[in-house]
């Protein structure tokens, strides 16, 4: 590269060219650093770029345009959007993959509501837009806050960015509720996506993989003027907090949003039977290619909002809606190799290494093979020509082998008898005690002695739904782990001190890819996470069968880490103590056993102790703790007349109660309808409070 001219020697034309080059380069590095957590140059080199840009602008002030990096990033280099806790969680949707699943969904809704086959129940059907959801909070008609979905509970504050989208009004009028949170999907049309990628290519920037990624990348720009330059669109289809009702039905509420100035999808219809819903689905599927934007299915929603209210939600998805997905897209390619990946729980997963092929607009070079039985069942051999399919974000799968194309030298896959890790620990397939069958998954028996498992645990520990430490992602964990600086979770929290004391050689700020600023930011992000909520913490531990949902249930049931730990330690001992865990609705035998095993392992207790020395685990918020049944364990028995069993159960849970299926010393209340038998007898013997259905409703306030 030729030597750079002194800024003082640049002509006006040269300065403009140079300014353009510097601005582009700085933005590329900003993106790498802030959005991908992967800086490509040292902080010093980055600072030099900025200084030169400023020097050029000092000589030619007309170049300091609104969108110059000198104006836009300077003050906000934390690279983080503020956090927004959603007033009402942003839910996801359950999936239906065929007509039968849809019929089941409708049936479930009917059963839950206690409707007979003749009672009418209407649903809306509308395209499922493949973008990213956003929530827009209007107070007295003024847009005051816009956020991404994030993990559903907490999103990012992207108000300035959302305000640049044409279809999002800054002010709405016409008797709207004082508080109105409009929710919908931000997306990019095919035409705008193609134009954006053309531009990216021209200026030497990476292209976006698909319209959804382009929409997400464009919305999450630190600099809102960049978002403004991207053609994003928004469809309103739902709402969050509301101070007053929008309408009585889903359909009318969405029409109302349309009247307020939001774009709403023109293909939404209302029907009251499964056949019509399915017909709508097929109609939308036919139109799919001509819509001009990506959709990945059709969403059905119960129309009556009072029904929606009664149906409520189960874990992260409403009972009143479902996404009917389009079938996955397929392509044919060659299987070049089979690689083994070792997961967090030691599972050895065979991964297909494919000749890269485009499926539904995305280049695919890996596919999951699940396990060795699956490979044998499908008789998949290295060298085969295979049909792969990809649905949405799901990892592509091999659906079929084209045997007629099999070359003579195709190689059969041999399961590994030892882990590919340096320890070469033996692998085994466990017997599932409950089913008495051999587990399909082969595992490394090294547990946390296996460096692969250790590393995966750490990655899980810092992942988004767990500690979620800005600047400490998969890549950084890999590097710190390889260098021996982070071997267990607690090491993350001593990293700054060890670096300050000179225990890291070379010091972190002198390493490739790091600099004073990025190190400072990383340590600040780690500090910020020294206090963590109980649910996140439990999820972060990576106990088998204790994922995000179970962690949340446990946090809610025990409130504090100490209370949970005491129960878990007890559960690792005798059988009696397991009941306290099993009494939590949604926590089954498998999770209970896994928790017991985890807490019986001295090595785990040691890791926990190290962590407890470093962090503070906040008590979980007690849900609806003002309700009279919060924290109580309830059992329903006999037939209920005012509500279905499912509905009664859901209602009790929403009031903070635990619902159990069996009566024990831990039961607080037995709600007994007509026909109650052995449970009522047992409750009476144990002196458990027994209520009729009416008394129960009186207790919980109707
Ligand atoms: S309703 C409480 N309607 O799909 C129900 N979601 O897989 C909230 N999505 O997170 C969602 N189009 O981002 C709904 N017409 C539509 C949708 C839609 C796309 C997305 C949304 C949601 C995800 C769930």
PDB file of C-alpha atoms in Angstrom, residues 342-536:
ATOM      1  CA  UNK A 342     -18.815 -32.749  21.855  1.00  0.00           C
ATOM      2  CA  UNK A 343     -21.608 -30.857  23.574  1.00  0.00           C
ATOM      3  CA  UNK A 344     -21.974 -29.411  27.034  1.00  0.00           C
ATOM      4  CA  UNK A 345     -23.392 -32.621  28.436  1.00  0.00           C
ATOM      5  CA  UNK A 346     -20.809 -34.758  26.708  1.00  0.00           C
ATOM      6  CA  UNK A 347     -23.116 -35.817  23.910  1.00  0.00           C
ATOM      7  CA  UNK A 348     -21.142 -36.714  20.796  1.00  0.00           C
ATOM      8  CA  UNK A 349     -23.028 -35.279  17.878  1.00  0.00           C
ATOM      9  CA  UNK A 350     -22.077 -36.296  14.379  1.00  0.00           C
ATOM     10  CA  UNK A 351     -22.121 -33.307  12.038  1.00  0.00           C
ATOM     11  CA  UNK A 352     -22.334 -33.660   8.277  1.00  0.00           C
ATOM     12  CA  UNK A 353     -19.749 -31.603   6.399  1.00  0.00           C
ATOM     13  CA  UNK A 354     -21.398 -30.858   3.093  1.00  0.00           C
ATOM     14  CA  UNK A 355     -20.339 -29.520  -0.244  1.00  0.00           C
ATOM     15  CA  UNK A 356     -21.730 -25.977   0.196  1.00  0.00           C
ATOM     16  CA  UNK A 357     -25.147 -25.590  -1.398  1.00  0.00           C
ATOM     17  CA  UNK A 358     -27.814 -22.859  -1.370  1.00  0.00           C
ATOM     18  CA  UNK A 359     -31.090 -23.763   0.310  1.00  0.00           C
ATOM     19  CA  UNK A 360     -33.781 -21.128   0.511  1.00  0.00           C
ATOM     20  CA  UNK A 361     -31.281 -18.345  -0.100  1.00  0.00           C
ATOM     21  CA  UNK A 362     -28.728 -19.458   2.473  1.00  0.00           C
ATOM     22  CA  UNK A 363     -25.467 -21.306   1.847  1.00  0.00           C
ATOM     23  CA  UNK A 364     -25.382 -24.476   3.883  1.00  0.00           C
ATOM     24  CA  UNK A 365     -22.223 -26.486   4.567  1.00  0.00           C
ATOM     25  CA  UNK A 366     -23.125 -28.305   7.789  1.00  0.00           C
ATOM     26  CA  UNK A 367     -26.085 -30.452   8.735  1.00  0.00           C
ATOM     27  CA  UNK A 368     -26.956 -32.279  11.907  1.00  0.00           C
ATOM     28  CA  UNK A 369     -26.920 -36.062  11.861  1.00  0.00           C
ATOM     29  CA  UNK A 370     -28.432 -36.403  15.364  1.00  0.00           C
ATOM     30  CA  UNK A 371     -26.788 -39.649  16.460  1.00  0.00           C
ATOM     31  CA  UNK A 372     -25.237 -42.878  15.219  1.00  0.00           C
ATOM     32  CA  UNK A 373     -28.531 -44.784  15.097  1.00  0.00           C
ATOM     33  CA  UNK A 374     -29.911 -42.169  12.781  1.00  0.00           C
ATOM     34  CA  UNK A 375     -26.884 -42.504  10.498  1.00  0.00           C
ATOM     35  CA  UNK A 376     -27.290 -46.272  10.449  1.00  0.00           C
ATOM     36  CA  UNK A 377     -31.047 -46.096   9.941  1.00  0.00           C
ATOM     37  CA  UNK A 378     -30.717 -43.801   6.973  1.00  0.00           C
ATOM     38  CA  UNK A 379     -27.571 -45.669   5.849  1.00  0.00           C
ATOM     39  CA  UNK A 380     -25.678 -42.439   5.349  1.00  0.00           C
ATOM     40  CA  UNK A 381     -22.107 -42.849   4.087  1.00  0.00           C
ATOM     41  CA  UNK A 382     -19.318 -40.370   3.463  1.00  0.00           C
ATOM     42  CA  UNK A 383     -19.284 -39.627  -0.259  1.00  0.00           C
ATOM     43  CA  UNK A 384     -23.050 -40.030  -0.635  1.00  0.00           C
ATOM     44  CA  UNK A 385     -25.254 -37.583  -2.465  1.00  0.00           C
ATOM     45  CA  UNK A 386     -27.853 -36.434   0.027  1.00  0.00           C
ATOM     46  CA  UNK A 387     -31.046 -34.389   0.105  1.00  0.00           C
ATOM     47  CA  UNK A 388     -30.945 -31.770   2.825  1.00  0.00           C
ATOM     48  CA  UNK A 389     -33.657 -29.542   4.157  1.00  0.00           C
ATOM     49  CA  UNK A 390     -33.678 -26.347   6.096  1.00  0.00           C
ATOM     50  CA  UNK A 391     -36.584 -24.728   7.903  1.00  0.00           C
ATOM     51  CA  UNK A 392     -36.164 -21.238   9.270  1.00  0.00           C
ATOM     52  CA  UNK A 393     -33.317 -21.043  11.709  1.00  0.00           C
ATOM     53  CA  UNK A 394     -33.332 -24.741  12.412  1.00  0.00           C
ATOM     54  CA  UNK A 395     -30.055 -26.538  11.709  1.00  0.00           C
ATOM     55  CA  UNK A 396     -30.307 -28.208   8.298  1.00  0.00           C
ATOM     56  CA  UNK A 397     -31.012 -31.914   8.275  1.00  0.00           C
ATOM     57  CA  UNK A 398     -30.324 -34.785   5.910  1.00  0.00           C
ATOM     58  CA  UNK A 399     -33.662 -36.217   4.865  1.00  0.00           C
ATOM     59  CA  UNK A 400     -32.622 -38.782   2.323  1.00  0.00           C
ATOM     60  CA  UNK A 401     -29.671 -40.490   0.667  1.00  0.00           C
ATOM     61  CA  UNK A 402     -29.751 -40.895  -3.104  1.00  0.00           C
ATOM     62  CA  UNK A 403     -28.509 -44.483  -3.128  1.00  0.00           C
ATOM     63  CA  UNK A 404     -28.394 -44.678  -6.910  1.00  0.00           C
ATOM     64  CA  UNK A 405     -25.683 -42.019  -6.832  1.00  0.00           C
ATOM     65  CA  UNK A 406     -23.540 -43.776  -4.213  1.00  0.00           C
ATOM     66  CA  UNK A 407     -19.898 -44.036  -5.323  1.00  0.00           C
ATOM     67  CA  UNK A 408     -18.104 -47.375  -4.898  1.00  0.00           C
ATOM     68  CA  UNK A 409     -15.721 -45.867  -2.364  1.00  0.00           C
ATOM     69  CA  UNK A 410     -18.400 -44.399  -0.051  1.00  0.00           C
ATOM     70  CA  UNK A 411     -17.320 -44.887   3.567  1.00  0.00           C
ATOM     71  CA  UNK A 412     -19.440 -46.147   6.431  1.00  0.00           C
ATOM     72  CA  UNK A 413     -19.399 -44.163   9.678  1.00  0.00           C
ATOM     73  CA  UNK A 414     -17.866 -45.897  12.684  1.00  0.00           C
ATOM     74  CA  UNK A 415     -19.001 -44.637  16.096  1.00  0.00           C
ATOM     75  CA  UNK A 416     -16.113 -43.388  18.218  1.00  0.00           C
ATOM     76  CA  UNK A 417     -15.255 -45.498  21.225  1.00  0.00           C
ATOM     77  CA  UNK A 418     -13.222 -42.668  22.752  1.00  0.00           C
ATOM     78  CA  UNK A 419     -13.921 -38.947  22.984  1.00  0.00           C
ATOM     79  CA  UNK A 420     -12.049 -36.878  20.386  1.00  0.00           C
ATOM     80  CA  UNK A 421     -10.767 -34.682  23.231  1.00  0.00           C
ATOM     81  CA  UNK A 422      -7.087 -34.902  24.257  1.00  0.00           C
ATOM     82  CA  UNK A 423      -8.020 -37.098  27.232  1.00  0.00           C
ATOM     83  CA  UNK A 424      -9.474 -39.745  24.917  1.00  0.00           C
ATOM     84  CA  UNK A 425     -11.980 -40.714  27.586  1.00  0.00           C
ATOM     85  CA  UNK A 426     -14.091 -43.738  26.708  1.00  0.00           C
ATOM     86  CA  UNK A 427     -17.543 -43.019  25.308  1.00  0.00           C
ATOM     87  CA  UNK A 428     -20.695 -44.880  26.238  1.00  0.00           C
ATOM     88  CA  UNK A 429     -24.350 -45.130  25.525  1.00  0.00           C
ATOM     89  CA  UNK A 430     -26.281 -45.103  28.755  1.00  0.00           C
ATOM     90  CA  UNK A 431     -29.234 -47.210  29.616  1.00  0.00           C
ATOM     91  CA  UNK A 432     -32.241 -45.009  30.250  1.00  0.00           C
ATOM     92  CA  UNK A 433     -33.448 -46.206  33.635  1.00  0.00           C
ATOM     93  CA  UNK A 434     -37.003 -45.140  33.062  1.00  0.00           C
ATOM     94  CA  UNK A 435     -37.593 -46.583  29.635  1.00  0.00           C
ATOM     95  CA  UNK A 436     -35.153 -49.471  29.998  1.00  0.00           C
ATOM     96  CA  UNK A 437     -33.907 -48.637  26.518  1.00  0.00           C
ATOM     97  CA  UNK A 438     -30.450 -47.753  25.333  1.00  0.00           C
ATOM     98  CA  UNK A 439     -30.007 -43.994  24.999  1.00  0.00           C
ATOM     99  CA  UNK A 440     -29.603 -42.939  21.372  1.00  0.00           C
ATOM    100  CA  UNK A 441     -26.860 -40.535  22.323  1.00  0.00           C
ATOM    101  CA  UNK A 442     -23.277 -41.592  22.836  1.00  0.00           C
ATOM    102  CA  UNK A 443     -21.543 -39.590  25.510  1.00  0.00           C
ATOM    103  CA  UNK A 444     -18.042 -38.884  26.649  1.00  0.00           C
ATOM    104  CA  UNK A 445     -17.813 -40.247  30.180  1.00  0.00           C
ATOM    105  CA  UNK A 446     -15.259 -37.653  31.230  1.00  0.00           C
ATOM    106  CA  UNK A 447     -17.862 -35.174  32.517  1.00  0.00           C
ATOM    107  CA  UNK A 448     -16.147 -31.943  33.526  1.00  0.00           C
ATOM    108  CA  UNK A 449     -12.721 -33.547  33.249  1.00  0.00           C
ATOM    109  CA  UNK A 450     -13.266 -33.531  29.477  1.00  0.00           C
ATOM    110  CA  UNK A 451     -11.956 -30.192  28.227  1.00  0.00           C
ATOM    111  CA  UNK A 452     -14.550 -30.115  25.449  1.00  0.00           C
ATOM    112  CA  UNK A 453     -17.381 -30.345  27.944  1.00  0.00           C
ATOM    113  CA  UNK A 454     -15.766 -27.789  30.200  1.00  0.00           C
ATOM    114  CA  UNK A 455     -15.473 -25.363  27.352  1.00  0.00           C
ATOM    115  CA  UNK A 456     -19.064 -25.889  26.256  1.00  0.00           C
ATOM    116  CA  UNK A 457     -20.205 -25.324  29.832  1.00  0.00           C
ATOM    117  CA  UNK A 458     -18.396 -22.022  29.881  1.00  0.00           C
ATOM    118  CA  UNK A 459     -19.932 -21.001  26.573  1.00  0.00           C
ATOM    119  CA  UNK A 460     -23.340 -21.826  27.942  1.00  0.00           C
ATOM    120  CA  UNK A 461     -22.549 -19.938  31.135  1.00  0.00           C
ATOM    121  CA  UNK A 462     -21.982 -16.665  29.261  1.00  0.00           C
ATOM    122  CA  UNK A 463     -24.725 -17.199  26.702  1.00  0.00           C
ATOM    123  CA  UNK A 464     -27.561 -14.821  26.167  1.00  0.00           C
ATOM    124  CA  UNK A 465     -30.117 -16.479  28.425  1.00  0.00           C
ATOM    125  CA  UNK A 466     -27.489 -16.986  31.119  1.00  0.00           C
ATOM    126  CA  UNK A 467     -24.846 -14.467  32.211  1.00  0.00           C
ATOM    127  CA  UNK A 468     -24.968 -12.659  28.884  1.00  0.00           C
ATOM    128  CA  UNK A 469     -21.696 -10.778  29.274  1.00  0.00           C
ATOM    129  CA  UNK A 470     -21.168  -8.175  26.570  1.00  0.00           C
ATOM    130  CA  UNK A 471     -17.863  -8.773  24.815  1.00  0.00           C
ATOM    131  CA  UNK A 472     -17.458 -12.294  26.213  1.00  0.00           C
ATOM    132  CA  UNK A 473     -18.937 -14.566  23.599  1.00  0.00           C
ATOM    133  CA  UNK A 474     -18.114 -17.973  22.206  1.00  0.00           C
ATOM    134  CA  UNK A 475     -14.963 -16.776  20.475  1.00  0.00           C
ATOM    135  CA  UNK A 476     -13.488 -15.059  23.497  1.00  0.00           C
ATOM    136  CA  UNK A 477     -14.318 -18.000  25.767  1.00  0.00           C
ATOM    137  CA  UNK A 478     -12.563 -20.342  23.317  1.00  0.00           C
ATOM    138  CA  UNK A 479      -9.455 -18.158  23.413  1.00  0.00           C
ATOM    139  CA  UNK A 480      -9.399 -17.691  27.198  1.00  0.00           C
ATOM    140  CA  UNK A 481      -9.988 -21.389  27.680  1.00  0.00           C
ATOM    141  CA  UNK A 482      -7.222 -22.418  25.273  1.00  0.00           C
ATOM    142  CA  UNK A 483      -4.846 -19.986  26.984  1.00  0.00           C
ATOM    143  CA  UNK A 484      -5.782 -21.468  30.357  1.00  0.00           C
ATOM    144  CA  UNK A 485      -7.066 -18.214  31.764  1.00  0.00           C
ATOM    145  CA  UNK A 486     -10.663 -19.227  32.227  1.00  0.00           C
ATOM    146  CA  UNK A 487     -11.098 -22.839  33.235  1.00  0.00           C
ATOM    147  CA  UNK A 488     -14.240 -22.545  35.326  1.00  0.00           C
ATOM    148  CA  UNK A 489     -17.012 -19.930  35.594  1.00  0.00           C
ATOM    149  CA  UNK A 490     -15.605 -18.219  38.699  1.00  0.00           C
ATOM    150  CA  UNK A 491     -12.411 -17.413  36.743  1.00  0.00           C
ATOM    151  CA  UNK A 492     -14.392 -14.917  34.677  1.00  0.00           C
ATOM    152  CA  UNK A 493     -14.884 -12.778  37.753  1.00  0.00           C
ATOM    153  CA  UNK A 494     -11.243 -12.810  38.786  1.00  0.00           C
ATOM    154  CA  UNK A 495      -9.957 -12.012  35.313  1.00  0.00           C
ATOM    155  CA  UNK A 496      -9.731  -8.239  35.835  1.00  0.00           C
ATOM    156  CA  UNK A 497      -7.874  -8.600  39.132  1.00  0.00           C
ATOM    157  CA  UNK A 498      -5.464 -11.152  37.679  1.00  0.00           C
ATOM    158  CA  UNK A 499      -4.818  -8.901  34.717  1.00  0.00           C
ATOM    159  CA  UNK A 500      -4.184  -5.922  36.998  1.00  0.00           C
ATOM    160  CA  UNK A 501      -1.773  -7.970  39.093  1.00  0.00           C
ATOM    161  CA  UNK A 502       0.209  -8.919  36.028  1.00  0.00           C
ATOM    162  CA  UNK A 503      -0.759 -12.590  36.159  1.00  0.00           C
ATOM    163  CA  UNK A 504      -1.785 -12.626  32.508  1.00  0.00           C
ATOM    164  CA  UNK A 505       1.144 -12.665  30.116  1.00  0.00           C
ATOM    165  CA  UNK A 506       1.052 -10.759  27.964  1.00  0.00           C
ATOM    166  CA  UNK A 507      -1.526  -8.502  29.639  1.00  0.00           C
ATOM    167  CA  UNK A 508      -4.873  -8.670  27.929  1.00  0.00           C
ATOM    168  CA  UNK A 509      -4.714  -5.139  26.493  1.00  0.00           C
ATOM    169  CA  UNK A 510      -1.547  -6.069  24.617  1.00  0.00           C
ATOM    170  CA  UNK A 511      -3.004  -9.085  22.904  1.00  0.00           C
ATOM    171  CA  UNK A 512      -4.088  -9.347  19.314  1.00  0.00           C
ATOM    172  CA  UNK A 513      -7.649  -8.083  18.970  1.00  0.00           C
ATOM    173  CA  UNK A 514      -7.655  -6.333  22.347  1.00  0.00           C
ATOM    174  CA  UNK A 515      -6.816  -2.798  23.426  1.00  0.00           C
ATOM    175  CA  UNK A 516      -7.275  -0.514  26.412  1.00  0.00           C
ATOM    176  CA  UNK A 517     -10.859   0.335  25.485  1.00  0.00           C
ATOM    177  CA  UNK A 518     -12.105  -3.123  24.695  1.00  0.00           C
ATOM    178  CA  UNK A 519     -10.501  -4.520  27.844  1.00  0.00           C
ATOM    179  CA  UNK A 520     -12.032  -1.772  29.937  1.00  0.00           C
ATOM    180  CA  UNK A 521     -15.420  -2.450  28.388  1.00  0.00           C
ATOM    181  CA  UNK A 522     -15.100  -6.181  28.969  1.00  0.00           C
ATOM    182  CA  UNK A 523     -14.208  -5.770  32.637  1.00  0.00           C
ATOM    183  CA  UNK A 524     -17.060  -3.300  33.090  1.00  0.00           C
ATOM    184  CA  UNK A 525     -19.464  -5.786  31.502  1.00  0.00           C
ATOM    185  CA  UNK A 526     -18.234  -8.551  33.796  1.00  0.00           C
ATOM    186  CA  UNK A 527     -18.634  -6.294  36.846  1.00  0.00           C
ATOM    187  CA  UNK A 528     -22.154  -5.517  35.784  1.00  0.00           C
ATOM    188  CA  UNK A 529     -22.981  -9.224  35.915  1.00  0.00           C
ATOM    189  CA  UNK A 530     -21.552  -9.812  39.358  1.00  0.00           C
ATOM    190  CA  UNK A 531     -25.140  -9.546  40.514  1.00  0.00           C
ATOM    191  CA  UNK A 532     -27.497 -11.902  38.730  1.00  0.00           C
ATOM    192  CA  UNK A 533     -31.098 -13.023  39.020  1.00  0.00           C
ATOM    193  CA  UNK A 534     -31.774 -16.510  40.342  1.00  0.00           C
ATOM    194  CA  UNK A 535     -33.453 -17.839  37.180  1.00  0.00           C
ATOM    195  CA  UNK A 536     -30.578 -16.789  34.941  1.00  0.00           C
TER     196      UNK A 536
END
